XYZ file of C-alpha atoms in Angstrom:
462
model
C -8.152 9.727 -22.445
C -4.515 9.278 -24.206
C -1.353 10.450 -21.841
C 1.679 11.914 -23.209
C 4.482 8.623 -22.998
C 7.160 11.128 -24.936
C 8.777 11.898 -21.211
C 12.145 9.982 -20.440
C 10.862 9.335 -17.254
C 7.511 7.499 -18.137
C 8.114 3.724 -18.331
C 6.586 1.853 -21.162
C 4.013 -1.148 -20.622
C 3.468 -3.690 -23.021
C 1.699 -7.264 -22.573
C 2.519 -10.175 -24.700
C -0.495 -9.509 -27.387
C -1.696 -6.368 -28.714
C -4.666 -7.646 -29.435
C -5.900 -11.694 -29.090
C -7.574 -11.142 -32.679
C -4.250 -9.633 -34.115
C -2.204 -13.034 -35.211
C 0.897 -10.935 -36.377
C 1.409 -10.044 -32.602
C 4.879 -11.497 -31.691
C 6.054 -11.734 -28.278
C 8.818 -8.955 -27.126
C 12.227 -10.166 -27.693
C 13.819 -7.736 -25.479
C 17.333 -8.951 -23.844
C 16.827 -10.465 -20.400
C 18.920 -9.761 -17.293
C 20.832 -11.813 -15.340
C 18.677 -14.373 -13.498
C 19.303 -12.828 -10.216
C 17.854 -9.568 -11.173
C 15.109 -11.264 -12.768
C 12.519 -12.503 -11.085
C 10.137 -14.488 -13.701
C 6.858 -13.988 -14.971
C 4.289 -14.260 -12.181
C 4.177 -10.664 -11.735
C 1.825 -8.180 -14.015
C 3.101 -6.477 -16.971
C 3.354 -3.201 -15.208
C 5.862 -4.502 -11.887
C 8.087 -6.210 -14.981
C 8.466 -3.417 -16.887
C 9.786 -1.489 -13.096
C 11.629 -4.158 -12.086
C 12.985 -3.967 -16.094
C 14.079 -0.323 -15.441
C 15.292 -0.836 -11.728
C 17.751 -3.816 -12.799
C 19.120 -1.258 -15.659
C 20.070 1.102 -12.315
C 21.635 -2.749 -11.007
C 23.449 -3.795 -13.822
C 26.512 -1.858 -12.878
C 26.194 -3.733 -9.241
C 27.232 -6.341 -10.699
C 30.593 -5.114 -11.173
C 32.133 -3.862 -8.312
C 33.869 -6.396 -6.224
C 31.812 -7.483 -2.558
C 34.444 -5.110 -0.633
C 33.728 -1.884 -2.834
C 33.950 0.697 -0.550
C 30.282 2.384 0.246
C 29.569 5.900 -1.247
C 32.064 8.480 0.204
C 30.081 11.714 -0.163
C 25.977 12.053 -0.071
C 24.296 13.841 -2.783
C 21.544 16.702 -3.088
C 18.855 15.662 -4.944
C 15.818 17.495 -6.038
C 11.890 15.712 -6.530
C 11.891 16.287 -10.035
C 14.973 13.628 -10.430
C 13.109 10.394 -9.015
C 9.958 11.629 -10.770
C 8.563 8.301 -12.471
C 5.223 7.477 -13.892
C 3.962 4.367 -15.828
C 0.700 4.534 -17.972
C -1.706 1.632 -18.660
C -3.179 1.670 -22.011
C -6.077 0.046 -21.059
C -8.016 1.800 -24.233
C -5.803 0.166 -26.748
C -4.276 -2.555 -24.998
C -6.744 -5.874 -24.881
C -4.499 -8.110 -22.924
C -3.004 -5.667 -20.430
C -6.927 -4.714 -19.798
C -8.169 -7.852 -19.141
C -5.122 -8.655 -16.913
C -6.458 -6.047 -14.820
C -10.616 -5.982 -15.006
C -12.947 -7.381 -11.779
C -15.719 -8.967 -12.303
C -16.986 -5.394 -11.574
C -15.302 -3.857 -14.882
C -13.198 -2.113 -12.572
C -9.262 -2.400 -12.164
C -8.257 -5.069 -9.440
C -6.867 -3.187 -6.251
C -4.523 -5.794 -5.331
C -2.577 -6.510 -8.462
C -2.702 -2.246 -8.517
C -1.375 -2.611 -4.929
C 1.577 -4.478 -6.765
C 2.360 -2.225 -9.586
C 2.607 0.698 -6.694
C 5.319 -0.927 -4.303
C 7.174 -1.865 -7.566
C 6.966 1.854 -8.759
C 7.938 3.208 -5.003
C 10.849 0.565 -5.238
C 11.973 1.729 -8.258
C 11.748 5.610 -7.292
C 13.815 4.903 -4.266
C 16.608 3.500 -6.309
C 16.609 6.324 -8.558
C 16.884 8.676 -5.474
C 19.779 6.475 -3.773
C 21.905 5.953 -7.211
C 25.406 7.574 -6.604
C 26.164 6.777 -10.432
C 29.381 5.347 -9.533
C 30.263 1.970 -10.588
C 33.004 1.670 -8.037
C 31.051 1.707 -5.031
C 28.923 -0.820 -3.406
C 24.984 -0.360 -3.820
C 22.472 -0.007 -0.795
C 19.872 -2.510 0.167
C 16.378 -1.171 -0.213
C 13.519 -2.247 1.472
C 9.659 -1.457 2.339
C 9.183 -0.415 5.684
C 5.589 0.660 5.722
C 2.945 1.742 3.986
C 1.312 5.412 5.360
C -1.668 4.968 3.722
C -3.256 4.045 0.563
C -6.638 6.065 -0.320
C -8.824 5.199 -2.822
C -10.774 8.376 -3.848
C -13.123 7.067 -6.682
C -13.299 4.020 -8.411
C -10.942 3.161 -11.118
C -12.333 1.889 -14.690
C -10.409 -0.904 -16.916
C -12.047 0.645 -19.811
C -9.848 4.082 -19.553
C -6.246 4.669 -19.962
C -4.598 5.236 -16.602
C -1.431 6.325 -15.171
C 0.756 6.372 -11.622
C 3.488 9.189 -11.141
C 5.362 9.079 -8.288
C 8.492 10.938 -6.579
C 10.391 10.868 -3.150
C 9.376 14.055 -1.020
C 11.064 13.186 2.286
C 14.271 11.587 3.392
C 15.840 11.300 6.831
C 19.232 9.653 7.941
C 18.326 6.439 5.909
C 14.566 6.185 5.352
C 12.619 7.648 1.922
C 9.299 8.647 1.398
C 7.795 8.208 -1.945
C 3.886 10.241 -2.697
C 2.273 7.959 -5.646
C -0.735 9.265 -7.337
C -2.621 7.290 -9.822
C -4.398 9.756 -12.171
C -7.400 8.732 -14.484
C -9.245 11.598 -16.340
C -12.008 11.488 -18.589
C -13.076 13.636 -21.523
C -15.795 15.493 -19.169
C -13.223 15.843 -16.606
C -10.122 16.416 -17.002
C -9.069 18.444 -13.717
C -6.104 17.535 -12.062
C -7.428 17.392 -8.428
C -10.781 15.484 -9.315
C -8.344 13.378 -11.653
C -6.680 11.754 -8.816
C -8.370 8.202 -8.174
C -5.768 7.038 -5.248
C -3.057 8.286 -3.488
C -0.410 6.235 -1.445
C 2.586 6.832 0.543
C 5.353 4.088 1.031
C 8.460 4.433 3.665
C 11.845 2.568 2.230
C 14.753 1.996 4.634
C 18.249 1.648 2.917
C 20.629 -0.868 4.566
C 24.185 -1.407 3.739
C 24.787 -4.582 1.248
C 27.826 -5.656 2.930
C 26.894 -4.903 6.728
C 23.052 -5.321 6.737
C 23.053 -1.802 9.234
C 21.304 1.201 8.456
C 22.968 3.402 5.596
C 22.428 6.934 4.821
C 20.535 8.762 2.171
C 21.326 10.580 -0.680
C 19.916 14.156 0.926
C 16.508 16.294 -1.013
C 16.207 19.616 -1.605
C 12.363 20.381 -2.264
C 12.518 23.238 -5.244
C 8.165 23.925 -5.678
C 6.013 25.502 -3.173
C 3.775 22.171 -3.301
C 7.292 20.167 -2.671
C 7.917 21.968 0.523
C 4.773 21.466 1.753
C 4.609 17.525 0.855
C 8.040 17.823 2.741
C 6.611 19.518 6.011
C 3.787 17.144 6.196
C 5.617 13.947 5.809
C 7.902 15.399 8.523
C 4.224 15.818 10.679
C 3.592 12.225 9.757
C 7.126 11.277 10.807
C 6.626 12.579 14.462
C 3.203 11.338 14.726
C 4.075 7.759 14.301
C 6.867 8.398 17.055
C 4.243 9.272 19.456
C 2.006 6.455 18.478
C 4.704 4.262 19.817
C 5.555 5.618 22.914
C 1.051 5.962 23.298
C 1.504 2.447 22.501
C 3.318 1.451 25.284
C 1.274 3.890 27.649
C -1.994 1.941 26.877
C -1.199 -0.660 29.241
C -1.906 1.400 32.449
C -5.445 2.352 31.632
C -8.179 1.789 28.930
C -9.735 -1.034 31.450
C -13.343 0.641 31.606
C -13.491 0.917 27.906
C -12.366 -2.804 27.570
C -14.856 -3.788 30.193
C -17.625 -2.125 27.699
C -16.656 -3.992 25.019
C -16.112 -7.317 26.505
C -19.602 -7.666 27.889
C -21.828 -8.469 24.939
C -19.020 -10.598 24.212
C -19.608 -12.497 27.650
C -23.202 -12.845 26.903
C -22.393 -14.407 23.738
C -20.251 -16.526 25.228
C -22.218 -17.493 28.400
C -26.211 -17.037 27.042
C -26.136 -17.211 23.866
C -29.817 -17.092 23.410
C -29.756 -13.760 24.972
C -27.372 -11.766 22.717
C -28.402 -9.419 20.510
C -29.061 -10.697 16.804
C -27.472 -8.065 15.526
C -24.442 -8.216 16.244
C -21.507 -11.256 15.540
C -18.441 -12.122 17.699
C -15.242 -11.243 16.203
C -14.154 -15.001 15.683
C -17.136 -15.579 13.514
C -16.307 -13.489 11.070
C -12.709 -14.921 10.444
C -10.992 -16.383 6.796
C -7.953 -18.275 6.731
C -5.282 -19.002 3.742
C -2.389 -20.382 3.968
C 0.423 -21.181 1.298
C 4.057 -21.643 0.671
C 6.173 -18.712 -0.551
C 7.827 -19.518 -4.601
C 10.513 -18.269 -6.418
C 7.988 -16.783 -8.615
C 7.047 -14.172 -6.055
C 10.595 -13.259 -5.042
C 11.597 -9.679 -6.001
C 15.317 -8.552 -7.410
C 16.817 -8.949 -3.588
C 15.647 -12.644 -3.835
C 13.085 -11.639 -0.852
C 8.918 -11.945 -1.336
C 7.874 -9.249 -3.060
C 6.279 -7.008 -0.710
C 3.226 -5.981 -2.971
C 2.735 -9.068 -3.845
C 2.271 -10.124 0.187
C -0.027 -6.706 -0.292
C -2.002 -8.570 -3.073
C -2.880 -11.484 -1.447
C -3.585 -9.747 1.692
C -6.070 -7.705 -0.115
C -7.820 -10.328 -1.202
C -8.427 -12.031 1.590
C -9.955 -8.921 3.082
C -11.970 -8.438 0.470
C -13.287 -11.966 0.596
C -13.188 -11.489 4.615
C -16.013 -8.384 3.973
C -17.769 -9.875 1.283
C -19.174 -13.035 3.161
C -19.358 -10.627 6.282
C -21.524 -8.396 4.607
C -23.470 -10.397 2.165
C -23.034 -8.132 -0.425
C -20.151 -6.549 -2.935
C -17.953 -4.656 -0.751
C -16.265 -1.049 -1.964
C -12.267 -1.058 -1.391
C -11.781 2.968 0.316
C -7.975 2.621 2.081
C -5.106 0.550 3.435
C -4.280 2.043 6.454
C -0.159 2.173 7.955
C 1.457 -0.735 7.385
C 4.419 -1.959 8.747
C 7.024 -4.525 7.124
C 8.200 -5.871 10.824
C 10.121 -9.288 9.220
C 10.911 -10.179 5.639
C 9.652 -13.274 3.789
C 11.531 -15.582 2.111
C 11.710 -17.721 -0.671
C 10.184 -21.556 0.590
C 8.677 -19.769 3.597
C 4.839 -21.098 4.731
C 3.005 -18.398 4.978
C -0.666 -17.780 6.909
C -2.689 -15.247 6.282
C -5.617 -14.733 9.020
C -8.385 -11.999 8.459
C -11.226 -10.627 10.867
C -13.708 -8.103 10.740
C -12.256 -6.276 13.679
C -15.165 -3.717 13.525
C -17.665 -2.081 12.314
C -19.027 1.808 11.880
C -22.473 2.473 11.795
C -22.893 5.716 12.187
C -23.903 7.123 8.424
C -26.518 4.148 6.875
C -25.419 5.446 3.529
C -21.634 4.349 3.684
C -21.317 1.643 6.407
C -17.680 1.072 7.312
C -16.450 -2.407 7.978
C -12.541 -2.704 9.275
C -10.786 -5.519 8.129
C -7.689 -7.082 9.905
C -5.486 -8.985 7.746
C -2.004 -10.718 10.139
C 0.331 -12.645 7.879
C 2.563 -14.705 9.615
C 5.464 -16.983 8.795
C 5.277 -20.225 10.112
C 8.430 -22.983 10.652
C 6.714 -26.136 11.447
C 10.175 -27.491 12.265
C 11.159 -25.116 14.597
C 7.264 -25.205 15.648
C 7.196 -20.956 15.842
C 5.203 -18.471 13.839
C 6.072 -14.924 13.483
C 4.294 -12.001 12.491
C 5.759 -10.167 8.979
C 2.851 -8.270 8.393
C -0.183 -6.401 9.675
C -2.789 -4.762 7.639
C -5.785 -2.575 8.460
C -8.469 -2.673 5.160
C -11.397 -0.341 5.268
C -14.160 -0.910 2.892
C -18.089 -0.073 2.537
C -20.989 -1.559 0.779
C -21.248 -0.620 -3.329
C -24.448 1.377 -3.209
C -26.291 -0.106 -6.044
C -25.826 -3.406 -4.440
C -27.448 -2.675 -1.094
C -30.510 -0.971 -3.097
C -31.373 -4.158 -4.398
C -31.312 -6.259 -0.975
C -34.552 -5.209 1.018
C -33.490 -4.817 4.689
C -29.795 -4.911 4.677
C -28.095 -4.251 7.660
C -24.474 -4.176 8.910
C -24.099 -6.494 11.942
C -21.837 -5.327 14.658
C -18.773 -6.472 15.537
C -17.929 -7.617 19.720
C -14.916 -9.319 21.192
C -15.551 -12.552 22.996
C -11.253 -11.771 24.664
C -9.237 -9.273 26.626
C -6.303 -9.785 23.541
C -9.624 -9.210 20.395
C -10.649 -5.907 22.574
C -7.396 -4.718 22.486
C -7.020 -4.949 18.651
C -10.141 -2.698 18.448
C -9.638 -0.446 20.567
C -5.913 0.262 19.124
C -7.560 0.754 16.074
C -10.420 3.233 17.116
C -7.313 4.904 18.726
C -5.854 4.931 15.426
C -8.334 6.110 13.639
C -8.700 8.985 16.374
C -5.400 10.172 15.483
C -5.620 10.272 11.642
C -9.284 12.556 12.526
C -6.981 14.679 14.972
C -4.376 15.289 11.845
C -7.423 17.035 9.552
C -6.308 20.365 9.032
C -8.837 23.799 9.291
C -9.820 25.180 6.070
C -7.207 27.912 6.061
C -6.611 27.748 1.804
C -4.451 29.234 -0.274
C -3.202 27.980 -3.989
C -0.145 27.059 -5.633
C 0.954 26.976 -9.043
C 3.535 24.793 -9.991
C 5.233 25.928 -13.036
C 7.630 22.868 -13.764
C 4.310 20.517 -13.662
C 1.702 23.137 -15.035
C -0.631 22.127 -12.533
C -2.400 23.637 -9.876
C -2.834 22.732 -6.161
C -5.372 23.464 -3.701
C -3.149 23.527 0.032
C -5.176 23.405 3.206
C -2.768 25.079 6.160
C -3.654 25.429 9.477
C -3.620 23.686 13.093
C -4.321 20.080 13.647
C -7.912 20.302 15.423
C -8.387 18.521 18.682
């Protein structure tokens, strides 16, 4: 299915060939930036092209002098005014589309998982832009990642397309909603359109002073706006909480550690005695490790946060894979948080687990994937955490048809630290089910989109 590129807010994607039969193709000879807001080539067509339109927003940084003054007076903004989307032209586009395809003739999450902090990054800077050349810009960053949902699986073969806008702001954090939408010509409904959602948290900091900065303000105009307001505010409080239950877990939780820790102690202690089917959680670990280039820096000169998303995907995906012994199905990217930045020459681990398993419905086994990056100075001999992510994927169906007697293993800790892990994840994962909201219903029509939403409101459940 074709989209409509005619909108001044839809950013065009091109790769370097049309077509690799079509020898009158000529590279783009479009004007390059400055070299420090241009990052190279490593990236995918679809991050260059943001990070093309984001250093157009720069440019004018470039002029005002390092003591510029910071903006005097915040502005209102509405949702409608950071509104961005990017389509993929998969249909007509040979190169772009095999930049993107699996093995599975599918699109590849992680260089997808790019394209979407890019797109966030570039809606942020469209909410925080003051247009005035005489003040100093702020510093954006990725704070976290919500969540990232994958609702069905995404085809190389079809034309596709993110739109994205900021529906929350506070003092000096952002929320930006991305939806990537692929229809077909047998379905073209908006809601069943939607393959993935994902929800990413920028912080602005002041250039000069490195401290916390504040927003331009938003003023929600739709009835779906309001509500995508209200729930982000929800989500806001509900990650407060989880702190302060973080800190509260250490003064309980020991029976429930105890359960978990024993088949790990037979394991440990008699091994002929544990049960076949289930694995310790250090036996199902992958390791990579490499050293961060200038080729993955982003226009701040700092790693590329979707690209430490990209490679962290992978190696969870690899991680379930040899876990499972069969093709695993990507479904979500749980909250993420960007706790250190990574810089340029940096040596960077990435360690993955199977943390656990879910057995509970044989038709769509869950297996949780831990993925800890960590920045390592073997100089200073310390490693840091940067990054923690939570992967959850299942097995593709028509892959466990065709292996007689397949069967998940489950997943024990063999340490008081590895029980831990779990059982702040089960917690988690508690609190997302305690978010679902009754089936109260009611719809809205949003006449500046022409498209229709189906709200659930209610009560979170306990």
């Amino acid at each position: 299915m074709e989209f409509n590129c005619s909108s001044p807010n839809t950013i065009p994607v091109v790769s370097t060939f049309a077509s690799p039969f079509d020898n009158s193709a000529a590279a783009n000879g479009s004007s390059r930036k400055p070299i420090s807001l241009w990052p190279g080539m490593y990236h995918s067509p679809v991050t260059n092209a943001l990070w093309e339109a984001k250093s157009q927003i720069f440019e004018r940084l470039l002029d005002p002098p390092k003591d510029a003054p910071p903006q005097s007076e915040l502005l209102t903004k509405t949702p409608s005014q950071s509104r961005t989307s990017i389509l993929y032209n998969f249909s007509s586009d040979y190169i772009l589309r095999e930049q993107y395809r699996d093995p599975w003739n599918e699109v590849r999450i992680g260089k997808l998982l790019e394209d979407l902090d890019a797109l966030a990054g570039t809606i942020s800077v469209k909410h925080c832009s003051d247009d005035d050349s005489t003040t100093r810009p702020l510093l954006l960053v990725t704070a976290s990642v919500d969540k990232i949902v994958l609702k069905k699986p995404i085809s190389v073969d079809i034309d596709l397309k993110i739109v994205g806008s900021v529906i929350w702001v506070g003092r000096s954090s952002i929320e930006i909603q991305l939806e990537v939408i692929q229809s077909t010509p047998e379905n073209s409904d908006v809601l069943d359109s939607v393959a993935l959602t994902a929800n990413f948290i920028f912080v602005a900091r002041d250039s000069k002073t490195g401290k916390a900065a504040p927003v331009n303000r938003l003023s929600p105009e739709t009835e779906h706006e309001k509500l995508l307001f209200d729930e982000a505010e929800r989500r806001g409080s509900l990650r407060k909480r989880k702190r302060v239950d973080r800190r509260e877990f250490e003064n309980g939780e020991i029976n429930r550690l105890e359960a978990l820790l024993a088949e790990g102690r037979i394991f440990c202690d008699m091994p002929a005695l544990a049960d076949r089917d289930s694995i310790l959680l250090r036996d199902t670990r992958l390791e990579n490790a490499l050293i961060c280039q200038p080729q993955q820096r982003n226009i701040h000169g700092r790693i590329f946060g979707g690209f430490l998303m990209h490679r962290a995907f992978e190696l969870a995906f690899s991680t379930a894979y040899a876990f499972a012994g069969l093709v695993p199905c990507f479904l979500e990217v749980d909250h993420v948080d960007f706790l250190r930045p990574v810089d340029v020459g940096d040596f960077l681990r990435l360690k993955s687990c199977v943390l656990y398993t879910e057995l509970e419905n044989p038709d769509q086994p869950l297996i949780n994937v831990e993925v800890v990056a960590h920045v390592t100075r073997p100089e200073l001999r310390t490693s840091e955490v940067s990054n923690t992510f939570y992967f959850t994927f299942t097995v593709r169906p028509e892959a466990k048809a065709t292996k007689d007697g397949f069967k998940i293993r489950n997943v024990v800790p063999a340490t008081e630290e590895e029980a831990r892990r779990i059982l702040e994840r089960m917690d988690a994962e508690v609190s997302k089910a305690g978010m679902i909201l009754t089936s109260h219903v009611i719809i809205v029509h949003d006449k500046t989109q022409s498209l229709c939403y189906i709200v659930y409101l209610g009560e979170r459940q306990s």
